[in-house]
Short mmCIF file of C-alpha atoms in Angstrom, two decimals:
data_model
loop_
_atom_site.label_atom_id
_atom_site.label_comp_id
_atom_site.label_asym_id
_atom_site.label_seq_id
_atom_site.Cartn_x
_atom_site.Cartn_y
_atom_site.Cartn_z
CA MET A 1 45.19 -66.53 2.91
CA LYS A 2 41.55 -67.06 1.84
CA LYS A 3 40.72 -68.41 5.29
CA ASN A 4 42.16 -65.24 6.85
CA ILE A 5 40.08 -62.98 4.55
CA LEU A 6 36.94 -64.96 5.32
CA SER A 7 37.62 -64.78 9.03
CA ILE A 8 38.15 -61.03 8.86
CA ALA A 9 34.92 -60.58 6.85
CA LEU A 10 32.94 -62.60 9.37
CA MET A 11 34.41 -60.56 12.20
CA VAL A 12 33.39 -57.29 10.45
CA VAL A 13 29.84 -58.54 9.86
CA GLY A 14 29.60 -59.70 13.44
CA LEU A 15 30.83 -56.32 14.69
CA ILE A 16 28.23 -54.48 12.56
CA LEU A 17 25.44 -56.70 13.86
CA LEU A 18 26.65 -56.14 17.39
CA ILE A 19 26.60 -52.35 16.93
CA LEU A 20 23.14 -52.48 15.38
CA SER A 21 21.88 -54.57 18.25
CA PHE A 22 23.11 -51.94 20.71
CA MET A 23 21.63 -49.11 18.66
CA GLY A 24 18.29 -50.88 18.28
CA ILE A 25 17.97 -49.77 14.65
CA GLY A 26 15.09 -51.56 12.96
CA LYS A 27 14.25 -53.52 16.11
CA GLY A 28 11.62 -52.84 18.69
CA GLY A 29 10.12 -49.98 16.70
CA ASN A 30 6.36 -49.54 17.00
CA LEU A 31 4.43 -46.68 15.45
CA GLU A 32 1.26 -45.01 16.64
CA ILE A 33 -0.72 -42.60 14.46
CA LYS A 34 -3.32 -39.98 15.31
CA ILE A 35 -5.16 -38.37 12.42
CA ASP A 36 -6.86 -34.97 12.24
CA GLU A 37 -8.90 -35.20 9.05
CA ALA A 38 -11.00 -32.69 7.12
CA PRO A 39 -14.71 -33.51 7.31
CA LEU A 40 -15.30 -32.32 3.75
CA ILE A 41 -13.63 -31.03 0.61
CA MET A 42 -15.05 -28.30 -1.64
CA PRO A 43 -13.99 -28.87 -5.27
CA ALA A 44 -14.24 -25.13 -5.95
CA ALA A 45 -11.48 -24.61 -3.37
CA HIS A 46 -9.20 -27.41 -4.58
CA LYS A 47 -6.32 -24.99 -5.21
CA VAL A 48 -6.46 -23.84 -1.58
CA TYR A 49 -6.32 -27.40 -0.24
CA ALA A 50 -3.29 -28.08 -2.46
CA ASN A 51 -1.31 -25.05 -1.28
CA PRO A 52 0.37 -25.24 2.15
CA ASP A 53 1.00 -21.49 1.99
CA ALA A 54 -2.65 -20.58 1.33
CA LEU A 55 -4.17 -19.04 4.47
CA ASP A 56 -1.09 -20.30 6.33
CA GLY A 57 -1.99 -23.90 5.58
CA GLN A 58 -5.22 -24.05 7.60
CA TYR A 59 -7.04 -26.08 4.91
CA TYR A 60 -5.75 -29.62 4.39
CA LEU A 61 -6.98 -33.17 3.82
CA PHE A 62 -5.39 -34.49 6.99
CA LYS A 63 -2.62 -34.07 9.51
CA ALA A 64 -1.04 -37.19 11.00
CA LYS A 65 0.93 -37.26 14.25
CA ILE A 66 3.20 -40.31 14.12
CA THR A 67 4.98 -41.47 17.27
CA ASN A 68 7.58 -44.20 17.71
CA THR A 69 6.25 -45.89 20.85
CA GLY A 70 8.70 -48.79 20.65
CA SER A 71 12.20 -49.29 22.01
CA GLY A 72 14.08 -49.30 18.70
CA THR A 73 15.14 -46.67 16.18
CA LEU A 74 13.44 -46.71 12.77
CA GLU A 75 15.22 -45.59 9.61
CA ASP A 76 13.71 -43.96 6.52
CA VAL A 77 10.11 -43.77 7.76
CA VAL A 78 7.94 -43.12 4.69
CA VAL A 79 4.37 -41.73 4.78
CA ARG A 80 2.17 -42.02 1.70
CA TYR A 81 -1.54 -41.79 0.91
CA GLU A 82 -4.15 -42.25 -1.81
CA VAL A 83 -7.69 -41.09 -2.52
CA PRO A 84 -9.08 -43.84 -4.80
CA GLY A 85 -10.48 -42.41 -8.00
CA TYR A 86 -8.82 -39.01 -7.44
CA ILE A 87 -5.21 -39.30 -6.25
CA GLU A 88 -2.94 -42.31 -6.76
CA TRP A 89 -0.51 -43.46 -4.07
CA THR A 90 1.63 -40.39 -3.32
CA GLU A 91 4.59 -40.10 -0.97
CA LEU A 92 4.15 -37.26 1.50
CA THR A 93 7.49 -37.35 3.27
CA THR A 94 10.44 -39.47 4.33
CA VAL A 95 11.58 -39.08 7.92
CA GLY A 96 15.28 -39.89 8.07
CA ARG A 97 15.21 -41.54 11.49
CA MET A 98 12.75 -41.89 14.36
CA ILE A 99 14.21 -42.69 17.76
CA PRO A 100 12.06 -44.13 20.56
CA GLY A 101 9.54 -41.58 21.84
CA GLN A 102 9.99 -39.24 18.86
CA SER A 103 6.90 -37.78 17.16
CA VAL A 104 6.52 -36.11 13.78
CA VAL A 105 3.52 -34.33 12.29
CA VAL A 106 2.89 -34.81 8.59
CA SER A 107 0.41 -32.57 6.75
CA CYS A 108 -1.35 -33.59 3.55
CA TYR A 109 -2.23 -30.87 1.04
CA PRO A 110 -3.87 -32.90 -1.74
CA VAL A 111 -3.35 -32.00 -5.38
CA PHE A 112 -6.60 -32.90 -7.12
CA ASP A 113 -6.89 -32.81 -10.87
CA ALA A 114 -8.57 -29.64 -12.14
CA LYS A 115 -11.36 -31.84 -13.52
CA ILE A 116 -12.64 -32.10 -9.95
CA THR A 117 -14.46 -28.83 -10.68
CA GLU A 118 -16.64 -30.74 -13.15
CA LYS A 119 -18.08 -32.79 -10.28
CA THR A 120 -21.85 -32.29 -10.11
CA THR A 121 -22.77 -34.73 -7.34
CA GLU A 122 -21.89 -35.07 -3.68
CA SER A 123 -20.15 -38.26 -2.54
CA VAL A 124 -18.32 -39.94 0.32
CA GLU A 125 -14.68 -40.70 -0.49
CA LYS A 126 -11.93 -42.61 1.28
CA THR A 127 -8.34 -41.74 2.14
CA ASN A 128 -5.85 -44.56 2.71
CA ILE A 129 -2.61 -43.90 4.60
CA GLU A 130 0.45 -46.13 4.92
CA VAL A 131 3.56 -45.66 7.07
CA ALA A 132 6.53 -47.93 6.37
CA TRP A 133 10.23 -47.95 7.21
CA ASP A 134 13.45 -49.55 6.15
CA GLY A 135 13.28 -53.28 6.78
CA ALA A 136 9.55 -53.36 7.58
CA ASP A 137 7.68 -56.44 6.45
CA ASP A 138 4.24 -56.14 4.88
CA GLY A 139 2.71 -57.08 8.22
CA ASP A 140 4.65 -54.32 9.99
CA ILE A 141 3.39 -51.48 7.78
CA LEU A 142 1.02 -49.14 9.62
CA ARG A 143 -2.23 -48.69 7.69
CA GLU A 144 -5.06 -46.27 8.48
CA ALA A 145 -8.08 -44.96 6.56
CA PHE A 146 -10.86 -42.42 6.96
CA THR A 147 -13.78 -41.15 4.92
CA PHE A 148 -14.74 -37.59 4.07
CA LYS A 149 -17.53 -35.86 2.22
CA MET A 150 -16.71 -34.59 -1.28
CA LEU A 151 -19.09 -31.81 -2.26
CA ASN A 152 -19.87 -30.86 -5.85
CA ARG A 153 -18.39 -27.79 -7.49
CA ASN A 154 -21.41 -25.60 -6.72
CA GLU A 155 -21.61 -26.44 -3.04
CA TYR A 156 -20.19 -24.08 -0.45
CA ALA A 157 -19.82 -25.02 3.21
CA TYR A 158 -20.21 -21.98 5.45
CA THR A 159 -18.37 -23.89 8.17
CA ASN A 160 -16.67 -27.22 8.79
CA MET A 161 -18.37 -27.50 12.18
CA PRO A 162 -21.25 -29.96 12.74
CA LEU A 163 -24.67 -28.31 12.75
CA ASP A 164 -25.34 -29.14 16.40
CA GLU A 165 -22.08 -27.49 17.51
CA ILE A 166 -22.73 -24.07 15.96
CA LEU A 167 -23.23 -21.58 18.79
CA SER A 168 -22.58 -18.22 17.11
CA TRP A 169 -22.47 -16.44 13.78
CA ASN A 170 -18.70 -16.64 13.88
CA ASP A 171 -18.98 -20.43 14.02
CA PHE A 172 -21.34 -20.40 11.04
CA PHE A 173 -19.21 -18.10 8.86
CA ASP A 174 -15.75 -19.50 9.60
CA ASN A 175 -15.27 -20.54 5.95
CA GLN A 176 -16.05 -17.09 4.54
CA VAL A 177 -12.38 -16.74 3.57
CA LEU A 178 -13.05 -19.33 0.83
CA LEU A 179 -15.71 -17.26 -0.95
CA PRO A 180 -13.13 -15.90 -3.47
CA CYS A 181 -12.90 -19.45 -4.85
CA TYR A 182 -16.39 -18.82 -6.30
CA VAL A 183 -15.42 -15.42 -7.73
CA THR A 184 -14.39 -16.16 -11.32
CA PRO A 185 -13.04 -13.08 -13.14
CA ASN A 186 -11.00 -15.21 -15.55
CA ASP A 187 -13.97 -17.28 -16.67
CA PRO A 188 -14.28 -16.66 -20.46
CA ILE A 189 -18.04 -16.23 -20.05
CA VAL A 190 -17.63 -13.61 -17.32
CA LYS A 191 -15.02 -11.80 -19.41
CA TYR A 192 -17.36 -11.80 -22.41
CA TYR A 193 -20.26 -10.53 -20.29
CA THR A 194 -18.06 -7.76 -18.84
CA GLN A 195 -17.17 -6.68 -22.37
CA VAL A 196 -20.84 -6.64 -23.38
CA VAL A 197 -21.80 -4.53 -20.35
CA GLN A 198 -19.05 -2.04 -21.14
CA GLU A 199 -19.98 -1.75 -24.79
CA LYS A 200 -23.78 -1.84 -24.71
CA VAL A 201 -24.78 -0.56 -21.27
CA LEU A 202 -22.00 1.94 -20.58
CA ARG A 203 -21.83 2.97 -24.25
CA GLY A 204 -18.31 1.78 -24.77
CA GLU A 205 -16.78 3.85 -22.00
CA ALA A 206 -13.95 2.30 -20.02
CA ALA A 207 -14.62 0.52 -16.76
CA GLY A 208 -13.59 2.37 -13.63
CA ILE A 209 -9.94 1.38 -13.76
CA SER A 210 -8.54 4.91 -13.57
CA ASN A 211 -8.49 4.90 -9.74
CA SER A 212 -11.35 7.40 -9.85
CA PRO A 213 -14.11 6.56 -7.32
CA GLU A 214 -16.62 8.34 -9.57
CA GLU A 215 -15.69 6.06 -12.48
CA GLY A 216 -15.90 3.04 -10.19
CA VAL A 217 -19.40 3.92 -9.00
CA ARG A 218 -20.44 4.62 -12.58
CA PHE A 219 -19.33 1.13 -13.58
CA LEU A 220 -21.04 -0.39 -10.53
CA MET A 221 -24.30 1.27 -11.52
CA GLY A 222 -23.82 0.13 -15.12
CA LEU A 223 -23.48 -3.46 -13.96
CA TYR A 224 -26.66 -3.13 -11.90
CA GLU A 225 -28.44 -1.59 -14.88
CA ALA A 226 -27.39 -4.56 -17.02
CA THR A 227 -29.06 -6.98 -14.61
CA ARG A 228 -32.18 -4.77 -14.44
CA LEU A 229 -32.49 -4.46 -18.21
CA ALA A 230 -32.07 -8.22 -18.54
CA HIS A 231 -35.01 -8.66 -16.12
CA MET A 232 -32.83 -10.65 -13.77
CA VAL A 233 -34.83 -12.01 -10.84
CA TYR A 234 -33.66 -11.96 -7.25
CA SER A 235 -34.32 -15.46 -5.85
CA ALA A 236 -35.03 -14.79 -2.21
CA THR A 237 -36.37 -18.19 -1.18
CA ARG A 238 -33.06 -19.78 -0.12
CA GLY A 239 -31.08 -16.79 1.01
CA MET A 240 -28.79 -16.52 3.99
CA PRO A 241 -30.34 -17.31 7.39
CA GLN A 242 -31.70 -14.50 9.53
CA SER A 243 -30.81 -16.18 12.81
CA LEU A 244 -29.08 -19.30 14.04
CA GLN A 245 -32.52 -20.85 14.53
CA ASP A 246 -33.07 -20.57 10.77
CA ILE A 247 -29.99 -22.63 9.93
CA GLN A 248 -31.04 -25.96 8.43
CA THR A 249 -27.73 -26.91 6.86
CA THR A 250 -24.19 -25.59 6.73
CA VAL A 251 -23.87 -26.30 3.00
CA GLN A 252 -25.50 -24.19 0.30
CA HIS A 253 -25.71 -24.73 -3.45
CA LEU A 254 -24.26 -21.66 -5.17
CA ARG A 255 -24.76 -20.95 -8.83
CA LEU A 256 -21.48 -19.83 -10.34
CA PRO A 257 -21.35 -16.31 -11.82
CA ARG A 258 -21.65 -17.71 -15.37
CA GLU A 259 -24.79 -19.57 -14.29
CA VAL A 260 -26.29 -16.45 -12.69
CA ILE A 261 -25.66 -14.52 -15.90
CA THR A 262 -27.13 -17.09 -18.26
CA GLY A 263 -29.87 -18.26 -15.91
CA ASN A 264 -30.84 -14.64 -15.22
CA THR A 265 -31.54 -15.23 -11.54
CA GLY A 266 -29.62 -15.40 -8.28
CA LEU A 267 -29.66 -15.33 -4.51
CA CYS A 268 -28.12 -12.36 -2.72
CA ILE A 269 -24.84 -14.22 -2.18
CA GLU A 270 -24.84 -15.42 -5.81
CA LEU A 271 -25.43 -11.89 -7.10
CA SER A 272 -22.59 -10.70 -4.87
CA LEU A 273 -20.26 -13.32 -6.37
CA LEU A 274 -21.32 -12.22 -9.86
CA TYR A 275 -20.62 -8.55 -9.14
CA ALA A 276 -17.26 -9.39 -7.56
CA SER A 277 -16.31 -11.44 -10.64
CA VAL A 278 -17.25 -8.73 -13.14
CA LEU A 279 -15.68 -5.93 -11.08
CA SER A 280 -12.45 -7.89 -10.82
CA SER A 281 -12.52 -8.70 -14.53
CA ALA A 282 -12.86 -4.96 -15.20
CA GLY A 283 -9.75 -4.23 -13.12
CA MET A 284 -11.48 -3.08 -9.94
CA ASP A 285 -11.04 -4.21 -6.33
CA PRO A 286 -14.25 -6.03 -5.24
CA VAL A 287 -15.55 -6.75 -1.77
CA ILE A 288 -18.57 -8.67 -0.48
CA TYR A 289 -20.41 -7.48 2.61
CA LEU A 290 -21.93 -10.18 4.83
CA VAL A 291 -24.65 -9.49 7.41
CA PRO A 292 -27.25 -11.73 9.04
CA GLN A 293 -29.86 -12.69 6.42
CA HIS A 294 -28.10 -10.91 3.57
CA ALA A 295 -25.05 -10.31 1.38
CA TYR A 296 -24.38 -7.44 -1.01
CA PRO A 297 -21.46 -6.38 -3.25
CA GLY A 298 -19.23 -3.39 -3.65
CA PHE A 299 -15.65 -2.31 -4.18
CA LYS A 300 -12.88 -0.29 -2.59
CA MET A 301 -10.85 2.36 -4.33
CA GLY A 302 -8.59 5.16 -3.21
CA GLY A 303 -9.02 4.24 0.44
CA GLN A 304 -12.83 4.34 0.19
CA TYR A 305 -15.57 1.71 0.25
CA PHE A 306 -18.72 1.57 -1.88
CA ALA A 307 -21.75 -0.73 -1.98
CA ILE A 308 -24.88 -1.36 -4.04
CA GLU A 309 -28.03 -3.34 -3.29
CA SER A 310 -27.80 -5.89 -6.10
CA THR A 311 -31.15 -7.49 -5.18
CA GLY A 312 -32.92 -4.24 -6.09
CA VAL A 313 -33.68 -5.74 -9.49
CA GLY A 314 -36.75 -7.21 -7.84
CA GLY A 315 -38.05 -10.25 -6.08
CA GLU A 316 -39.63 -11.43 -2.90
CA GLY A 317 -37.19 -9.53 -0.72
CA LEU A 318 -38.05 -6.04 -2.02
CA GLY A 319 -41.39 -6.33 -3.74
CA GLY A 320 -40.36 -4.13 -6.66
CA THR A 321 -37.50 -2.82 -8.76
CA LEU A 322 -35.08 -0.07 -7.79
CA SER A 323 -33.33 2.23 -10.22
CA ALA A 324 -29.54 2.09 -10.27
CA GLU A 325 -29.37 5.33 -8.30
CA GLN A 326 -31.80 3.99 -5.68
CA ALA A 327 -29.92 0.68 -5.42
CA PHE A 328 -26.67 2.58 -4.83
CA ARG A 329 -28.22 4.74 -2.10
CA VAL A 330 -29.68 1.67 -0.39
CA GLY A 331 -26.33 -0.12 -0.58
CA MET A 332 -24.48 2.82 0.94
CA GLY A 333 -27.05 2.99 3.73
CA GLU A 334 -26.56 -0.70 4.42
CA LEU A 335 -22.82 -0.10 4.53
CA ASP A 336 -23.34 2.55 7.22
CA THR A 337 -25.29 -0.01 9.27
CA LEU A 338 -22.60 -2.64 8.83
CA ILE A 339 -19.89 -0.25 10.00
CA MET A 340 -21.83 0.63 13.13
CA ALA A 341 -22.35 -3.08 13.83
CA LEU A 342 -18.62 -3.74 13.49
CA GLN A 343 -17.80 -0.83 15.78
CA ASN A 344 -20.16 -2.26 18.40
CA GLY A 345 -18.62 -5.73 18.12
CA MET A 346 -21.78 -7.38 16.79
CA GLN A 347 -21.35 -10.86 15.35
CA GLY A 348 -22.31 -11.88 11.82
CA TYR A 349 -21.03 -8.71 10.13
CA SER A 350 -17.91 -8.80 7.99
CA VAL A 351 -16.23 -7.58 4.81
CA VAL A 352 -14.73 -10.16 2.45
CA ASP A 353 -11.86 -8.52 0.58
CA ILE A 354 -11.55 -10.63 -2.57
CA HIS A 355 -8.13 -9.52 -3.83
CA ALA A 356 -6.57 -9.50 -0.36
CA LEU A 357 -7.59 -13.15 0.01
CA ASN A 358 -6.39 -13.90 -3.54
CA GLN A 359 -2.95 -12.78 -2.38
CA GLN A 360 -3.17 -15.28 0.47
CA GLY A 361 -3.69 -18.14 -2.00
CA VAL A 362 -7.49 -18.21 -2.16
CA VAL A 363 -7.95 -18.34 -5.92
CA SER A 364 -10.79 -19.36 -8.19
CA MET A 365 -11.26 -22.52 -10.19
CA ASN A 366 -10.49 -22.66 -13.92
CA LEU A 367 -13.52 -22.82 -16.21
CA GLU A 368 -13.61 -23.66 -19.91
CA ASP A 369 -15.17 -21.51 -22.61
CA ASN A 370 -18.65 -22.53 -23.76
CA GLU A 371 -20.23 -21.45 -27.02
CA PHE A 372 -23.75 -22.20 -25.82
CA LEU A 373 -23.30 -19.88 -22.84
CA ARG A 374 -21.81 -17.19 -25.07
CA ARG A 375 -24.96 -17.34 -27.22
CA LYS A 376 -27.04 -16.98 -24.04
CA VAL A 377 -25.08 -13.81 -23.21
CA ASP A 378 -25.79 -12.52 -26.74
CA GLU A 379 -29.51 -13.18 -26.25
CA ILE A 380 -29.49 -11.29 -22.95
CA ALA A 381 -27.55 -8.43 -24.57
CA GLN A 382 -30.45 -7.81 -26.94
CA ASN A 383 -32.20 -6.19 -23.96
CA PHE A 384 -29.40 -3.61 -23.82
CA GLU A 385 -29.72 -2.30 -27.39
CA GLY A 386 -30.25 1.48 -27.40
CA ARG A 387 -30.85 1.58 -23.64
CA GLY A 388 -27.38 2.24 -22.28
CA ARG A 389 -26.49 5.09 -19.93
CA SER A 390 -23.29 6.76 -18.77
CA PHE A 391 -24.43 7.44 -15.15
CA ARG A 392 -22.02 10.37 -15.00
CA ASN A 393 -24.55 12.69 -13.35
CA ALA A 394 -25.42 10.02 -10.80
CA THR A 395 -21.90 10.01 -9.34
CA GLN A 396 -21.98 13.60 -8.10
CA ASN A 397 -21.81 14.32 -4.36
CA LEU A 398 -20.53 10.88 -3.42
CA GLN A 399 -20.22 10.15 0.28
CA PRO A 400 -18.17 6.97 0.41
CA GLN A 401 -16.90 5.24 3.52
CA GLN A 402 -13.23 5.62 4.30
CA ALA A 403 -10.77 2.76 4.17
CA SER A 404 -10.96 2.13 7.89
CA VAL A 405 -14.23 0.27 7.49
CA ALA A 406 -14.44 0.07 11.27
CA ARG A 407 -12.66 1.53 14.26
CA PHE A 408 -12.61 0.25 17.78
CA PRO A 409 -14.25 3.05 19.81
CA GLY A 410 -13.09 4.85 22.94
CA PRO A 411 -9.63 5.88 24.11
CA LEU A 412 -6.81 4.41 22.01
CA SER A 413 -9.21 3.89 19.11
CA PHE A 414 -7.74 1.90 16.23
CA ALA A 415 -8.63 0.74 12.71
CA ILE A 416 -10.04 -2.78 12.33
CA PRO A 417 -8.83 -4.55 9.16
CA SER A 418 -11.44 -5.89 6.76
CA GLY A 419 -12.53 -9.40 7.62
CA TRP A 420 -11.27 -9.33 11.23
CA GLN A 421 -13.88 -10.20 13.84
CA THR A 422 -14.45 -8.36 17.14
CA TYR A 423 -15.23 -10.38 20.28
CA PRO A 424 -16.26 -8.39 23.38
CA TYR A 425 -15.17 -9.92 26.71
CA PRO A 426 -13.88 -13.14 25.10
CA ALA A 427 -12.58 -14.63 28.39
CA PRO A 428 -15.05 -14.31 31.29
CA ASN A 429 -12.37 -15.43 33.77
CA PHE A 430 -10.09 -12.61 32.59
CA PRO A 431 -12.11 -9.39 33.24
CA LEU A 432 -9.24 -7.06 32.28
CA LEU A 433 -9.52 -8.26 28.64
CA ILE A 434 -12.52 -6.29 27.40
CA ALA A 435 -12.25 -7.18 23.68
CA GLN A 436 -10.24 -9.02 21.05
CA VAL A 437 -10.16 -8.41 17.32
CA ILE A 438 -8.97 -11.56 15.54
CA SER A 439 -7.71 -12.20 12.00
CA PRO A 440 -9.59 -14.69 9.79
CA ASP A 441 -6.93 -17.38 10.30
CA GLN A 442 -6.73 -16.61 14.07
CA ALA A 443 -2.94 -16.22 13.92
CA ALA A 444 -2.98 -12.49 14.70
CA SER A 445 -5.08 -10.37 17.03
CA VAL A 446 -5.59 -7.08 18.80
CA SER A 447 -6.26 -7.30 22.55
CA VAL A 448 -7.82 -4.43 24.52
CA TYR A 449 -7.29 -4.35 28.29
CA ASP A 450 -8.86 -1.98 30.82
CA ILE A 451 -6.75 -2.13 33.99
CA PRO A 452 -7.66 -0.39 37.30
CA ALA A 453 -4.32 1.28 38.05
CA ASN A 454 -2.92 4.74 38.78
CA SER A 455 0.02 4.49 36.36
CA ALA A 456 1.05 2.67 33.22
CA GLN A 457 3.76 0.78 35.09
CA ASN A 458 1.36 -0.42 37.79
CA ALA A 459 -1.10 -1.46 35.10
CA MET A 460 1.52 -3.65 33.44
CA VAL A 461 2.50 -5.20 36.79
CA GLN A 462 -1.15 -6.18 37.35
CA LEU A 463 -1.35 -7.64 33.86
CA VAL A 464 1.74 -9.78 34.49
CA GLN A 465 0.07 -11.14 37.64
CA TYR A 466 -3.15 -11.98 35.79
CA PHE A 467 -1.21 -13.76 33.04
CA ALA A 468 0.70 -15.77 35.66
CA GLN A 469 -2.60 -16.91 37.22
CA MET A 470 -3.56 -18.30 33.80
CA GLY A 471 -0.27 -20.15 33.38
CA LEU A 472 1.19 -17.61 30.95
CA ASN A 473 4.47 -15.75 31.11
CA LEU A 474 4.18 -12.08 30.14
CA GLN A 475 7.36 -10.10 29.47
CA TYR A 476 7.40 -6.48 28.36
CA SER A 477 9.34 -3.26 28.00
CA ILE A 478 7.73 0.16 28.26
CA GLU A 479 8.84 3.58 27.02
CA GLY A 480 6.37 6.40 27.47
CA ASN A 481 3.05 5.11 26.14
CA ARG A 482 4.71 2.51 23.89
CA VAL A 483 4.85 -1.09 25.08
CA GLN A 484 6.17 -4.25 23.47
CA GLY A 485 6.79 -7.78 24.60
CA THR A 486 5.85 -11.45 24.44
CA SER A 487 3.42 -13.78 26.17
CA SER A 488 4.11 -17.49 26.22
CA ASN A 489 3.31 -20.89 27.61
CA TYR A 490 5.22 -24.12 27.20
CA ALA A 491 4.12 -24.54 23.57
CA ALA A 492 3.85 -21.14 21.90
CA VAL A 493 5.12 -17.57 21.97
CA PHE A 494 2.97 -14.55 21.06
CA GLN A 495 4.89 -11.43 20.01
CA TRP A 496 3.16 -8.06 20.34
CA LYS A 497 3.48 -4.28 20.49
CA GLY A 498 1.03 -1.61 21.54
CA ARG A 499 0.19 1.58 23.38
CA ILE A 500 -1.04 2.30 26.90
CA ALA A 501 -2.85 5.44 28.12
CA PRO A 502 -5.40 6.57 30.70
CA GLY A 503 -8.75 4.88 30.07
CA PRO A 504 -12.26 4.72 31.50
CA ASN A 505 -11.27 2.46 34.42
CA GLY A 506 -7.65 3.37 35.02
CA TYR A 507 -5.38 2.55 32.09
CA ARG A 508 -6.16 1.02 28.69
CA LEU A 509 -3.65 -1.13 26.79
CA VAL A 510 -4.08 -1.96 23.10
CA ALA A 511 -1.70 -4.76 22.09
CA ILE A 512 -1.33 -5.99 18.49
CA GLY A 513 0.61 -9.10 17.59
CA ALA A 514 0.80 -12.60 16.24
CA ASP A 515 2.17 -16.03 16.97
CA GLN A 516 5.95 -15.76 16.73
CA ASN A 517 5.95 -18.08 13.70
CA TYR A 518 3.59 -15.75 11.81
CA TYR A 519 4.78 -12.35 13.06
CA GLN A 520 6.80 -11.49 9.95
CA HIS A 521 3.90 -12.53 7.74
CA TYR A 522 1.63 -10.08 9.59
CA ALA A 523 4.23 -7.38 10.22
CA GLY A 524 2.70 -4.96 7.69
CA THR A 525 -0.80 -5.32 9.12
CA ILE A 526 0.45 -5.10 12.70
CA ASN A 527 2.31 -1.85 11.94
CA SER A 528 -0.73 -0.46 10.11
CA ILE A 529 -3.01 -1.08 13.09
CA TYR A 530 -0.37 0.21 15.50
CA ASN A 531 0.04 3.44 13.52
CA SER A 532 -3.75 3.93 13.43
CA ILE A 533 -4.05 4.08 17.23
CA ASN A 534 -5.12 7.51 18.47
#
């Protein structure tokens, strides 16, 4: 009886081994890895890097494409990584099974300890990656490593591109969406300073949180007056470059708002970050305006935009000191110039909407309270005693800009969302495409086509032919002047809707859409732009 049981058991084991040999599980597997790594990490933005949903996951430590190039199937493929000194060995994912020829892409969104924001020096760090599978020996495990630059908490990289590859302002400013990481409304020092400004400069009156533009401007002027009374100095020596030829580095040291307050000096971008922090702390909706050579702050309220020239407190850039009323008038004039530049598709001009980016996961670092810095605020506040103003008379006859900070000109004009960049004639080999307006993460866009045709239907037929020449499949449906459809290649599908009407060279089509995977995310913005077409 025992011999029969043993025989049966051996037969079962033999059958299992035979099946496994046919399946190739655990045998003949060979992995190949290709890594797309981040060139640098900004500690101030550590919460963005850790969040795969922030800005649709465009900021990460690395992405690894792993391919089974062998002849066998691998079970339970495990990917893990470490950043020595910062992140211990952490499992990223377990792939249930990888058959021959199969590839998977694994993204790493590193969770750094919040103490990374205490880092005051720049360094080069290392990332180690291991890929193992069920039954792999130590010698089989795939191991890779790469180094990256770790900045300190005050350093901001305008772009991740190498200096010698920057060809346009858009290249230089492609990290502008991370500026809200340096806006710190919840910093206890910023909160305390906001309270002091309200009590001593604005005579205890509430900040402009009543959705009244007049109250908002009054608070904006009060904040400017606080910096003027404190004899804050505009440090113009290391400001933003005037031209690409002036760019010496893509990384700039930024004093945090608490450091601008207590150090009583700041560059234009640092003053803008301070204003945005205080305005947000007071319950307002801050924005930062970026132009070549300069940055200045403001806010939006009730569908209107406002600006002030924060550097008017004095310094090399202005040669004197402006009153709060003068600084506001200068800021509003600069805003007019920025809007015209956006309408003309000029590069280097943009509006950074702080709270809109906060909602996309771009949030600020956490900072601890500091008694020494609080005492510095108290010392500065001595300059405010008995010198506060309400600025109520100064808010009369306001002429703010409307919410559509920019509109694309001509027939089928449409509103351009804040932060979106306009590129005239982006594809020289596609002359029908006269402009594109692209979202900060490049997942959504507005395309403007001028098509020489005698009807809307003929115009669309021509467009289909042009797309086909470029290897793209354009499908559409048209009803009156409303058009919707998709364009695709073998790897991606772009979903869009728009309007078509007679234009300067036949018919103009304005099409708004997004990658199919992001269409729902952008649906509200797409509908808003679509409804603004006139």
